[in-house]
Amino acid sequence: MVTGVQLRRMAVNEEIDYLFLKNALKDYISPRSKITSLLKQKTILRIKKGLYIFGKEYALHPYVKESLANLIYGPSYVSLEYALAFYGFIPEWVEILTSVTNKKDKRFSTPVGMFTYRYLHPKKYPIGVTQIFYDATHPILIATPEKALADKMLLETSHLNLTTEKELKTFLFDDLRIPLHKIKELDVRLFNQIAELYQNKNISRLNQFLKKRKK
């Protein structure tokens, strides 16, 4: 008999999949029935079919939400407001984690929150995606600040027409509340590459603004 404590000790991370459970419970006549029992007892929580985390009583560490986002639906990378908050570009922490995918838009309601996925054309997808390590066992695919900002402008502000520098500044500093010193941290060369690929008027306007500030 495998207890919840023993099961947690067998796992590297709080996030586990069906294959791990099937192997850990291989001595049971019906591993599926045992998994159902573990779910009822809240030893584990189902995030989606085949993906789980340990319940509060058995967890040794906090689960990594960004890692879950990568695992729930892929290929995908963390982006938009969540990534901007992650890098300290916007002051408020964002509860709904939005990722970008080169597949269809999706939305997942889970026991640990909402995960949203926005479609981006495959040709625009790879540029500006980076891998960071949250810790030794959690590599995370996430947008660079430049790409996260471009994704925000492309996917969620298409209704805006930032024709003047004043309108652009209002969007950056008032609407998104990005501090000026964080704007200065943006990689102008990378943003220029993204702007050329995205072909969006608002992003091009910001690209011109960044180039102007660099001079």
mmCIF file of C-alpha atoms in Angstrom:
data_model
loop_
_atom_site.group_PDB
_atom_site.id
_atom_site.type_symbol
_atom_site.label_atom_id
_atom_site.label_comp_id
_atom_site.label_asym_id
_atom_site.label_seq_id
_atom_site.Cartn_x
_atom_site.Cartn_y
_atom_site.Cartn_z
ATOM 1 C CA MET A 1 0.000 0.000 0.000
ATOM 2 C CA VAL A 2 1.380 3.403 -1.002
ATOM 3 C CA THR A 3 0.468 6.258 1.336
ATOM 4 C CA GLY A 4 0.150 9.891 0.316
ATOM 5 C CA VAL A 5 3.365 10.719 2.163
ATOM 6 C CA GLN A 6 5.239 7.922 0.388
ATOM 7 C CA LEU A 7 3.851 8.981 -2.967
ATOM 8 C CA ARG A 8 5.038 12.551 -2.449
ATOM 9 C CA ARG A 9 8.517 11.349 -1.485
ATOM 10 C CA MET A 10 8.710 9.429 -4.750
ATOM 11 C CA ALA A 11 8.001 12.558 -6.806
ATOM 12 C CA VAL A 12 10.590 15.157 -7.771
ATOM 13 C CA ASN A 13 8.087 18.008 -7.997
ATOM 14 C CA GLU A 14 4.595 18.906 -6.864
ATOM 15 C CA GLU A 15 3.444 18.594 -10.480
ATOM 16 C CA ILE A 16 3.007 14.966 -11.547
ATOM 17 C CA ASP A 17 1.498 13.178 -14.524
ATOM 18 C CA TYR A 18 -0.431 9.984 -15.133
ATOM 19 C CA LEU A 19 2.670 8.019 -16.152
ATOM 20 C CA PHE A 20 4.314 8.807 -12.805
ATOM 21 C CA LEU A 21 1.209 7.686 -10.913
ATOM 22 C CA LYS A 22 0.824 4.543 -13.013
ATOM 23 C CA ASN A 23 4.425 3.559 -12.278
ATOM 24 C CA ALA A 24 4.249 4.471 -8.581
ATOM 25 C CA LEU A 25 1.056 2.437 -8.178
ATOM 26 C CA LYS A 26 2.046 -0.479 -10.425
ATOM 27 C CA ASP A 27 1.656 -3.041 -7.629
ATOM 28 C CA TYR A 28 -2.047 -2.276 -7.299
ATOM 29 C CA ILE A 29 -4.492 -4.501 -9.171
ATOM 30 C CA SER A 30 -6.138 -1.355 -10.533
ATOM 31 C CA PRO A 31 -3.903 1.746 -10.487
ATOM 32 C CA ARG A 32 -6.797 3.742 -12.006
ATOM 33 C CA SER A 33 -9.046 2.915 -9.050
ATOM 34 C CA LYS A 34 -6.306 3.986 -6.652
ATOM 35 C CA ILE A 35 -5.895 7.280 -8.522
ATOM 36 C CA THR A 36 -9.652 7.846 -8.210
ATOM 37 C CA SER A 37 -9.346 7.209 -4.472
ATOM 38 C CA LEU A 38 -6.412 9.639 -4.175
ATOM 39 C CA LEU A 39 -8.483 12.296 -5.925
ATOM 40 C CA LYS A 40 -11.463 11.757 -3.608
ATOM 41 C CA GLN A 41 -9.184 12.025 -0.567
ATOM 42 C CA LYS A 42 -7.599 15.182 -2.042
ATOM 43 C CA THR A 43 -4.170 13.582 -1.798
ATOM 44 C CA ILE A 44 -3.788 14.812 -5.351
ATOM 45 C CA LEU A 45 -5.728 17.391 -7.373
ATOM 46 C CA ARG A 46 -6.512 17.004 -11.078
ATOM 47 C CA ILE A 47 -5.407 20.043 -13.082
ATOM 48 C CA LYS A 48 -6.466 18.448 -16.371
ATOM 49 C CA LYS A 49 -6.648 14.912 -17.682
ATOM 50 C CA GLY A 50 -3.275 13.298 -16.989
ATOM 51 C CA LEU A 51 -1.839 16.225 -14.993
ATOM 52 C CA TYR A 52 -2.002 16.565 -11.212
ATOM 53 C CA ILE A 53 -0.505 18.313 -8.201
ATOM 54 C CA PHE A 54 -0.332 17.159 -4.597
ATOM 55 C CA GLY A 55 -2.984 18.421 -2.197
ATOM 56 C CA LYS A 56 -2.089 20.893 0.555
ATOM 57 C CA GLU A 57 -1.765 18.176 3.194
ATOM 58 C CA TYR A 58 0.924 16.336 1.228
ATOM 59 C CA ALA A 59 2.696 19.091 -0.701
ATOM 60 C CA LEU A 60 6.259 19.804 0.407
ATOM 61 C CA HIS A 61 6.638 22.986 -1.635
ATOM 62 C CA PRO A 62 4.396 25.426 -3.502
ATOM 63 C CA TYR A 63 3.530 24.246 -6.994
ATOM 64 C CA VAL A 64 4.988 26.330 -9.829
ATOM 65 C CA LYS A 65 2.103 27.958 -11.675
ATOM 66 C CA GLU A 66 4.242 28.962 -14.655
ATOM 67 C CA SER A 67 5.368 25.355 -15.086
ATOM 68 C CA LEU A 68 1.757 24.177 -14.960
ATOM 69 C CA ALA A 69 0.900 26.659 -17.695
ATOM 70 C CA ASN A 70 3.529 25.108 -19.967
ATOM 71 C CA LEU A 71 2.252 21.597 -19.196
ATOM 72 C CA ILE A 72 -1.507 22.168 -19.480
ATOM 73 C CA TYR A 73 -1.494 23.108 -23.175
ATOM 74 C CA GLY A 74 1.380 23.263 -25.570
ATOM 75 C CA PRO A 75 3.418 24.292 -27.253
ATOM 76 C CA SER A 76 2.990 27.488 -25.269
ATOM 77 C CA TYR A 77 4.893 30.128 -23.360
ATOM 78 C CA VAL A 78 3.861 32.474 -20.539
ATOM 79 C CA SER A 79 3.229 35.994 -21.843
ATOM 80 C CA LEU A 80 1.151 39.201 -21.763
ATOM 81 C CA GLU A 81 0.354 40.781 -18.355
ATOM 82 C CA TYR A 82 1.496 37.768 -16.361
ATOM 83 C CA ALA A 83 4.962 37.836 -17.926
ATOM 84 C CA LEU A 84 5.158 41.630 -17.592
ATOM 85 C CA ALA A 85 4.309 41.316 -13.883
ATOM 86 C CA PHE A 86 6.828 38.470 -13.534
ATOM 87 C CA TYR A 87 9.583 40.810 -14.764
ATOM 88 C CA GLY A 88 8.358 43.723 -12.647
ATOM 89 C CA PHE A 89 7.094 45.803 -15.581
ATOM 90 C CA ILE A 90 3.615 46.251 -14.145
ATOM 91 C CA PRO A 91 2.921 46.750 -10.428
ATOM 92 C CA GLU A 92 -0.059 44.451 -9.885
ATOM 93 C CA TRP A 93 0.299 40.701 -9.634
ATOM 94 C CA VAL A 94 -1.910 39.009 -12.230
ATOM 95 C CA GLU A 95 -4.103 36.111 -11.121
ATOM 96 C CA ILE A 96 -5.137 34.758 -14.534
ATOM 97 C CA LEU A 97 -2.097 33.317 -16.254
ATOM 98 C CA THR A 98 -2.191 33.989 -19.990
ATOM 99 C CA SER A 99 0.078 32.094 -22.349
ATOM 100 C CA VAL A 100 0.555 32.230 -26.092
ATOM 101 C CA THR A 101 0.303 29.169 -28.317
ATOM 102 C CA ASN A 102 0.589 28.417 -32.020
ATOM 103 C CA LYS A 103 -2.509 26.237 -31.675
ATOM 104 C CA LYS A 104 -6.145 27.225 -31.076
ATOM 105 C CA ASP A 105 -7.254 29.592 -28.305
ATOM 106 C CA LYS A 106 -8.050 27.658 -25.124
ATOM 107 C CA ARG A 107 -9.218 28.383 -21.594
ATOM 108 C CA PHE A 108 -8.827 25.999 -18.650
ATOM 109 C CA SER A 109 -10.561 26.425 -15.299
ATOM 110 C CA THR A 110 -8.616 24.436 -12.695
ATOM 111 C CA PRO A 111 -8.584 24.016 -8.897
ATOM 112 C CA VAL A 112 -5.636 26.427 -8.798
ATOM 113 C CA GLY A 113 -6.990 29.120 -11.102
ATOM 114 C CA MET A 114 -7.692 30.047 -14.689
ATOM 115 C CA PHE A 115 -5.202 29.421 -17.494
ATOM 116 C CA THR A 116 -5.798 31.201 -20.803
ATOM 117 C CA TYR A 117 -4.051 30.542 -24.128
ATOM 118 C CA ARG A 118 -4.050 32.965 -27.066
ATOM 119 C CA TYR A 119 -3.251 32.000 -30.642
ATOM 120 C CA LEU A 120 -0.263 33.527 -32.431
ATOM 121 C CA HIS A 121 0.696 32.715 -36.020
ATOM 122 C CA PRO A 122 3.480 30.087 -36.120
ATOM 123 C CA LYS A 123 5.808 32.456 -38.036
ATOM 124 C CA LYS A 124 5.574 35.001 -35.202
ATOM 125 C CA TYR A 125 5.694 32.429 -32.427
ATOM 126 C CA PRO A 126 9.401 31.565 -31.825
ATOM 127 C CA ILE A 127 11.042 35.002 -31.672
ATOM 128 C CA GLY A 128 11.515 36.336 -28.162
ATOM 129 C CA VAL A 129 10.669 33.094 -26.361
ATOM 130 C CA THR A 130 13.192 32.224 -23.677
ATOM 131 C CA GLN A 131 13.689 29.457 -21.145
ATOM 132 C CA ILE A 132 14.368 30.378 -17.537
ATOM 133 C CA PHE A 133 14.803 28.135 -14.528
ATOM 134 C CA TYR A 134 12.397 28.863 -11.688
ATOM 135 C CA ASP A 135 14.508 26.372 -9.754
ATOM 136 C CA ALA A 136 16.701 23.364 -10.580
ATOM 137 C CA THR A 137 13.769 21.196 -11.680
ATOM 138 C CA HIS A 138 11.440 23.762 -13.241
ATOM 139 C CA PRO A 139 12.488 25.096 -16.660
ATOM 140 C CA ILE A 140 9.851 27.546 -17.865
ATOM 141 C CA LEU A 141 9.135 28.844 -21.353
ATOM 142 C CA ILE A 142 8.266 32.524 -21.076
ATOM 143 C CA ALA A 143 8.249 35.579 -23.320
ATOM 144 C CA THR A 144 11.005 38.131 -22.922
ATOM 145 C CA PRO A 145 9.679 41.499 -21.695
ATOM 146 C CA GLU A 146 9.884 42.771 -25.272
ATOM 147 C CA LYS A 147 7.768 39.927 -26.644
ATOM 148 C CA ALA A 148 5.305 40.016 -23.732
ATOM 149 C CA LEU A 149 4.653 43.699 -24.420
ATOM 150 C CA ALA A 150 4.337 43.102 -28.165
ATOM 151 C CA ASP A 151 1.953 40.190 -27.549
ATOM 152 C CA LYS A 152 -0.167 42.399 -25.306
ATOM 153 C CA MET A 153 -0.362 45.085 -27.985
ATOM 154 C CA LEU A 154 -1.079 42.630 -30.798
ATOM 155 C CA LEU A 155 -3.551 40.321 -29.093
ATOM 156 C CA GLU A 156 -5.434 42.510 -26.641
ATOM 157 C CA THR A 157 -5.252 46.135 -27.797
ATOM 158 C CA SER A 158 -6.242 45.856 -31.442
ATOM 159 C CA HIS A 159 -9.060 48.339 -30.700
ATOM 160 C CA LEU A 160 -6.509 51.052 -29.909
ATOM 161 C CA ASN A 161 -5.034 53.340 -32.527
ATOM 162 C CA LEU A 162 -1.901 54.844 -31.013
ATOM 163 C CA THR A 163 -1.239 57.440 -33.687
ATOM 164 C CA THR A 164 0.688 59.934 -31.543
ATOM 165 C CA GLU A 165 3.502 59.720 -29.028
ATOM 166 C CA LYS A 166 1.166 61.157 -26.394
ATOM 167 C CA GLU A 167 -1.328 58.331 -26.929
ATOM 168 C CA LEU A 168 1.482 55.783 -26.774
ATOM 169 C CA LYS A 169 2.782 57.225 -23.496
ATOM 170 C CA THR A 170 -0.734 57.183 -22.035
ATOM 171 C CA PHE A 171 -1.016 53.507 -22.937
ATOM 172 C CA LEU A 172 2.391 52.598 -21.488
ATOM 173 C CA PHE A 173 2.539 54.772 -18.386
ATOM 174 C CA ASP A 174 -1.130 55.254 -17.434
ATOM 175 C CA ASP A 175 -2.984 52.210 -18.750
ATOM 176 C CA LEU A 176 -0.317 49.553 -18.197
ATOM 177 C CA ARG A 177 1.490 51.588 -15.507
ATOM 178 C CA ILE A 178 4.945 50.569 -16.709
ATOM 179 C CA PRO A 179 7.646 52.690 -15.017
ATOM 180 C CA LEU A 180 9.865 54.709 -17.345
ATOM 181 C CA HIS A 181 13.014 53.009 -16.067
ATOM 182 C CA LYS A 182 11.590 49.619 -17.128
ATOM 183 C CA ILE A 183 10.902 50.927 -20.642
ATOM 184 C CA LYS A 184 14.558 51.947 -20.769
ATOM 185 C CA GLU A 185 15.524 48.343 -19.963
ATOM 186 C CA LEU A 186 13.901 46.987 -23.128
ATOM 187 C CA ASP A 187 16.245 45.534 -25.739
ATOM 188 C CA VAL A 188 15.688 47.879 -28.691
ATOM 189 C CA ARG A 189 17.279 45.507 -31.189
ATOM 190 C CA LEU A 190 15.076 42.583 -30.140
ATOM 191 C CA PHE A 191 11.938 44.724 -30.120
ATOM 192 C CA ASN A 192 12.781 45.937 -33.620
ATOM 193 C CA GLN A 193 13.035 42.330 -34.824
ATOM 194 C CA ILE A 194 9.689 41.522 -33.222
ATOM 195 C CA ALA A 195 8.070 44.642 -34.713
ATOM 196 C CA GLU A 196 9.268 43.750 -38.207
ATOM 197 C CA LEU A 197 7.768 40.279 -37.855
ATOM 198 C CA TYR A 198 4.481 41.290 -36.196
ATOM 199 C CA GLN A 199 3.632 44.061 -38.705
ATOM 200 C CA ASN A 200 1.281 45.921 -36.353
ATOM 201 C CA LYS A 201 0.813 49.707 -36.379
ATOM 202 C CA ASN A 202 0.811 50.129 -32.603
ATOM 203 C CA ILE A 203 3.882 47.939 -32.172
ATOM 204 C CA SER A 204 5.639 49.850 -34.958
ATOM 205 C CA ARG A 205 4.798 53.098 -33.160
ATOM 206 C CA LEU A 206 6.402 51.794 -29.968
ATOM 207 C CA ASN A 207 9.384 50.570 -31.976
ATOM 208 C CA GLN A 208 9.919 54.096 -33.327
ATOM 209 C CA PHE A 209 9.563 55.499 -29.805
ATOM 210 C CA LEU A 210 12.208 53.120 -28.425
ATOM 211 C CA LYS A 211 14.627 53.899 -31.258
ATOM 212 C CA LYS A 212 14.126 57.615 -30.658
ATOM 213 C CA ARG A 213 14.901 57.268 -26.953
ATOM 214 C CA LYS A 214 18.067 55.298 -27.683
ATOM 215 C CA LYS A 215 19.581 58.107 -29.768
#
